Amino acid sequence: MPRFNLKHIEAFVLVADLGSFRRAAARLNTTQPNISNRISQLEQHIGQVLMERDAGSVRLTREGRALLEPARRVLASVDAFAEAAGGGAAFEGVLRLGVTELVAQTWLRRFLLRMKRDYPAIDVELTVDLSENLSSALFSRDLDLTFQNGPFDRKARFTEALGRCPHV
């Protein structure tokens, strides 16, 4: 049996994050059967079932939940290696970014200029909208990242406070 590789781990993390083989396939520019095959090969190689598959839904098993964070760390290490080896040019793809009008009118331009300088192969698809709509798009996985102001009715897995802005 061939060893598993980064494509298997990447597929596992994306299916877990996106909750769908189809969405993971779209994100990786491949087919749903290819993603399903990668997950099956990974499960066979490690001898554990990582996901329960039902019609249209995917849930991590106990083993899948236990291995998700180590898998994320593997991918983060690969990104760190690529960054050290070649800078931001090693990253490519599309970032679907959502921002509020406050962000768009204040510091977004500086952020996008720096992003283009540091990560020239990443294209940003920008959405400017209300926080409520951005939150919905983020949780439905239509956006990858949002810069928005609170308060929030729910919290994303990776949330970072960027600062405070007084309302005038």
mmCIF file of C-alpha atoms in Angstrom:
data_model
loop_
_atom_site.group_PDB
_atom_site.id
_atom_site.type_symbol
_atom_site.label_atom_id
_atom_site.label_comp_id
_atom_site.label_asym_id
_atom_site.label_seq_id
_atom_site.Cartn_x
_atom_site.Cartn_y
_atom_site.Cartn_z
ATOM 1 C CA MET A 1 0.000 0.000 0.000
ATOM 2 C CA PRO A 2 1.466 3.415 -0.930
ATOM 3 C CA ARG A 3 2.234 5.867 1.854
ATOM 4 C CA PHE A 4 -0.140 8.694 2.430
ATOM 5 C CA ASN A 5 1.050 12.153 1.492
ATOM 6 C CA LEU A 6 0.214 15.815 1.958
ATOM 7 C CA LYS A 7 -2.645 15.618 -0.535
ATOM 8 C CA HIS A 8 -4.345 13.067 1.728
ATOM 9 C CA ILE A 9 -3.890 15.256 4.802
ATOM 10 C CA GLU A 10 -5.004 18.370 2.927
ATOM 11 C CA ALA A 11 -8.154 16.588 1.740
ATOM 12 C CA PHE A 12 -8.901 15.388 5.287
ATOM 13 C CA VAL A 13 -8.585 18.891 6.758
ATOM 14 C CA LEU A 14 -10.614 20.529 3.989
ATOM 15 C CA VAL A 15 -13.442 17.995 4.181
ATOM 16 C CA ALA A 16 -13.523 18.459 7.953
ATOM 17 C CA ASP A 17 -13.513 22.255 7.644
ATOM 18 C CA LEU A 18 -15.949 22.528 4.761
ATOM 19 C CA GLY A 19 -18.204 19.661 5.846
ATOM 20 C CA SER A 20 -18.420 18.333 2.313
ATOM 21 C CA PHE A 21 -16.417 16.246 -0.136
ATOM 22 C CA ARG A 22 -17.863 18.322 -2.984
ATOM 23 C CA ARG A 23 -16.764 21.651 -1.465
ATOM 24 C CA ALA A 24 -13.296 20.275 -0.700
ATOM 25 C CA ALA A 25 -12.994 19.061 -4.296
ATOM 26 C CA ALA A 26 -14.003 22.474 -5.614
ATOM 27 C CA ARG A 27 -11.457 24.191 -3.372
ATOM 28 C CA LEU A 28 -8.701 21.830 -4.535
ATOM 29 C CA ASN A 29 -9.751 21.985 -8.195
ATOM 30 C CA THR A 30 -10.375 18.270 -8.414
ATOM 31 C CA THR A 31 -13.329 15.882 -8.378
ATOM 32 C CA GLN A 32 -15.420 14.640 -5.479
ATOM 33 C CA PRO A 33 -14.474 10.988 -6.199
ATOM 34 C CA ASN A 34 -10.786 11.977 -6.055
ATOM 35 C CA ILE A 35 -11.269 13.549 -2.600
ATOM 36 C CA SER A 36 -13.262 10.537 -1.440
ATOM 37 C CA ASN A 37 -10.459 8.272 -2.681
ATOM 38 C CA ARG A 38 -7.817 10.310 -0.813
ATOM 39 C CA ILE A 39 -9.771 10.047 2.442
ATOM 40 C CA SER A 40 -10.321 6.297 1.965
ATOM 41 C CA GLN A 41 -6.610 5.746 1.248
ATOM 42 C CA LEU A 42 -5.648 7.740 4.341
ATOM 43 C CA GLU A 43 -8.083 5.739 6.486
ATOM 44 C CA GLN A 44 -6.756 2.453 5.081
ATOM 45 C CA HIS A 45 -3.160 3.478 5.671
ATOM 46 C CA ILE A 46 -3.639 4.519 9.306
ATOM 47 C CA GLY A 47 -6.198 1.794 10.036
ATOM 48 C CA GLN A 48 -8.816 4.169 11.429
ATOM 49 C CA VAL A 49 -12.117 5.535 10.188
ATOM 50 C CA LEU A 50 -11.876 9.327 10.268
ATOM 51 C CA MET A 51 -15.294 10.297 8.949
ATOM 52 C CA GLU A 52 -18.829 9.019 9.024
ATOM 53 C CA ARG A 53 -20.458 9.559 5.657
ATOM 54 C CA ASP A 54 -24.203 9.908 5.244
ATOM 55 C CA ALA A 55 -26.196 11.147 2.283
ATOM 56 C CA GLY A 56 -24.886 14.667 1.873
ATOM 57 C CA SER A 57 -23.242 14.995 5.282
ATOM 58 C CA VAL A 58 -19.873 14.225 6.807
ATOM 59 C CA ARG A 59 -19.069 13.955 10.517
ATOM 60 C CA LEU A 60 -15.702 13.321 12.085
ATOM 61 C CA THR A 61 -15.383 10.205 14.200
ATOM 62 C CA ARG A 62 -13.683 10.379 17.589
ATOM 63 C CA GLU A 63 -10.446 9.365 15.854
ATOM 64 C CA GLY A 64 -10.975 12.006 13.169
ATOM 65 C CA ARG A 65 -11.459 14.727 15.785
ATOM 66 C CA ALA A 66 -8.304 13.588 17.585
ATOM 67 C CA LEU A 67 -6.231 13.712 14.380
ATOM 68 C CA LEU A 68 -7.589 16.977 12.966
ATOM 69 C CA GLU A 69 -5.324 19.335 14.937
ATOM 70 C CA PRO A 70 -2.161 17.292 14.256
ATOM 71 C CA ALA A 71 -3.110 17.341 10.565
ATOM 72 C CA ARG A 72 -3.507 21.123 10.717
ATOM 73 C CA ARG A 73 -0.062 21.394 12.289
ATOM 74 C CA VAL A 74 1.437 19.325 9.458
ATOM 75 C CA LEU A 75 -0.059 21.690 6.864
ATOM 76 C CA ALA A 76 1.040 24.752 8.855
ATOM 77 C CA SER A 77 4.575 23.338 8.972
ATOM 78 C CA VAL A 78 4.562 22.859 5.205
ATOM 79 C CA ASP A 79 3.401 26.468 4.780
ATOM 80 C CA ALA A 80 6.152 27.667 7.136
ATOM 81 C CA PHE A 81 8.722 25.654 5.182
ATOM 82 C CA ALA A 82 7.521 27.101 1.869
ATOM 83 C CA GLU A 83 7.588 30.602 3.329
ATOM 84 C CA ALA A 84 11.149 30.151 4.583
ATOM 85 C CA ALA A 85 12.257 28.620 1.299
ATOM 86 C CA GLY A 86 10.750 31.056 -1.135
ATOM 87 C CA GLY A 87 8.706 33.690 0.571
ATOM 88 C CA GLY A 88 5.122 34.455 -0.293
ATOM 89 C CA ALA A 89 5.566 33.444 -3.929
ATOM 90 C CA ALA A 90 5.150 29.831 -2.776
ATOM 91 C CA PHE A 91 1.481 30.528 -1.995
ATOM 92 C CA GLU A 92 -1.031 30.774 -4.795
ATOM 93 C CA GLY A 93 -4.759 30.696 -5.259
ATOM 94 C CA VAL A 94 -7.786 32.758 -4.422
ATOM 95 C CA LEU A 95 -8.625 34.295 -1.047
ATOM 96 C CA ARG A 96 -12.302 35.133 -0.704
ATOM 97 C CA LEU A 97 -12.147 38.096 1.673
ATOM 98 C CA GLY A 98 -15.124 39.830 3.240
ATOM 99 C CA VAL A 99 -14.838 43.204 4.982
ATOM 100 C CA THR A 100 -17.160 45.780 6.489
ATOM 101 C CA GLU A 101 -17.427 49.322 5.159
ATOM 102 C CA LEU A 102 -15.442 50.562 8.167
ATOM 103 C CA VAL A 103 -12.507 48.347 7.209
ATOM 104 C CA ALA A 104 -12.880 49.211 3.519
ATOM 105 C CA GLN A 105 -12.772 52.932 4.297
ATOM 106 C CA THR A 106 -9.858 52.827 6.760
ATOM 107 C CA TRP A 107 -7.004 50.320 6.436
ATOM 108 C CA LEU A 108 -8.034 47.841 3.717
ATOM 109 C CA ARG A 109 -6.009 49.529 0.954
ATOM 110 C CA ARG A 110 -2.765 49.257 2.962
ATOM 111 C CA PHE A 111 -3.547 45.633 3.798
ATOM 112 C CA LEU A 112 -4.193 44.703 0.149
ATOM 113 C CA LEU A 113 -1.035 46.449 -1.058
ATOM 114 C CA ARG A 114 1.051 44.567 1.509
ATOM 115 C CA MET A 115 -0.721 41.325 0.695
ATOM 116 C CA LYS A 116 0.082 41.766 -3.018
ATOM 117 C CA ARG A 117 3.715 42.526 -2.174
ATOM 118 C CA ASP A 118 4.152 39.561 0.197
ATOM 119 C CA TYR A 119 1.920 37.071 -1.635
ATOM 120 C CA PRO A 120 1.923 38.019 -5.324
ATOM 121 C CA ALA A 121 0.350 34.759 -6.524
ATOM 122 C CA ILE A 122 -2.753 35.127 -4.345
ATOM 123 C CA ASP A 123 -5.769 36.772 -5.931
ATOM 124 C CA VAL A 124 -8.214 38.428 -3.550
ATOM 125 C CA GLU A 125 -11.936 38.279 -4.283
ATOM 126 C CA LEU A 126 -13.348 41.114 -2.174
ATOM 127 C CA THR A 127 -16.824 41.408 -0.689
ATOM 128 C CA VAL A 128 -17.852 44.540 1.224
ATOM 129 C CA ASP A 129 -21.005 44.033 3.279
ATOM 130 C CA LEU A 130 -22.606 44.238 6.723
ATOM 131 C CA SER A 131 -21.099 42.140 9.519
ATOM 132 C CA GLU A 132 -24.253 40.034 9.776
ATOM 133 C CA ASN A 133 -24.052 39.083 6.085
ATOM 134 C CA LEU A 134 -20.290 38.488 6.272
ATOM 135 C CA SER A 135 -20.774 36.160 9.249
ATOM 136 C CA SER A 136 -23.374 34.150 7.356
ATOM 137 C CA ALA A 137 -21.082 33.888 4.316
ATOM 138 C CA LEU A 138 -18.136 32.862 6.508
ATOM 139 C CA PHE A 139 -20.098 30.130 8.293
ATOM 140 C CA SER A 140 -21.559 28.854 5.020
ATOM 141 C CA ARG A 141 -17.983 28.772 3.694
ATOM 142 C CA ASP A 142 -18.667 31.236 0.877
ATOM 143 C CA LEU A 143 -15.865 33.416 2.303
ATOM 144 C CA ASP A 144 -12.457 32.275 3.552
ATOM 145 C CA LEU A 145 -11.690 35.234 5.814
ATOM 146 C CA THR A 146 -13.573 38.239 7.124
ATOM 147 C CA PHE A 147 -12.549 41.483 8.769
ATOM 148 C CA GLN A 148 -15.616 42.708 10.581
ATOM 149 C CA ASN A 149 -16.784 44.427 13.699
ATOM 150 C CA GLY A 150 -18.765 42.883 16.529
ATOM 151 C CA PRO A 151 -20.682 42.067 18.525
ATOM 152 C CA PHE A 152 -21.047 38.600 17.029
ATOM 153 C CA ASP A 153 -23.872 36.119 17.503
ATOM 154 C CA ARG A 154 -21.412 33.235 17.104
ATOM 155 C CA LYS A 155 -17.659 32.868 17.020
ATOM 156 C CA ALA A 156 -15.558 31.326 14.258
ATOM 157 C CA ARG A 157 -12.924 28.734 15.126
ATOM 158 C CA PHE A 158 -10.042 31.120 14.427
ATOM 159 C CA THR A 159 -10.929 34.581 15.698
ATOM 160 C CA GLU A 160 -8.421 37.333 16.331
ATOM 161 C CA ALA A 161 -9.227 40.769 17.756
ATOM 162 C CA LEU A 162 -7.522 43.370 15.578
ATOM 163 C CA GLY A 163 -8.269 46.409 17.708
ATOM 164 C CA ARG A 164 -10.958 48.829 18.698
ATOM 165 C CA CYS A 165 -12.508 51.676 16.791
ATOM 166 C CA PRO A 166 -14.669 54.162 18.714
ATOM 167 C CA HIS A 167 -18.053 54.970 17.188
ATOM 168 C CA VAL A 168 -18.437 58.667 16.656
#
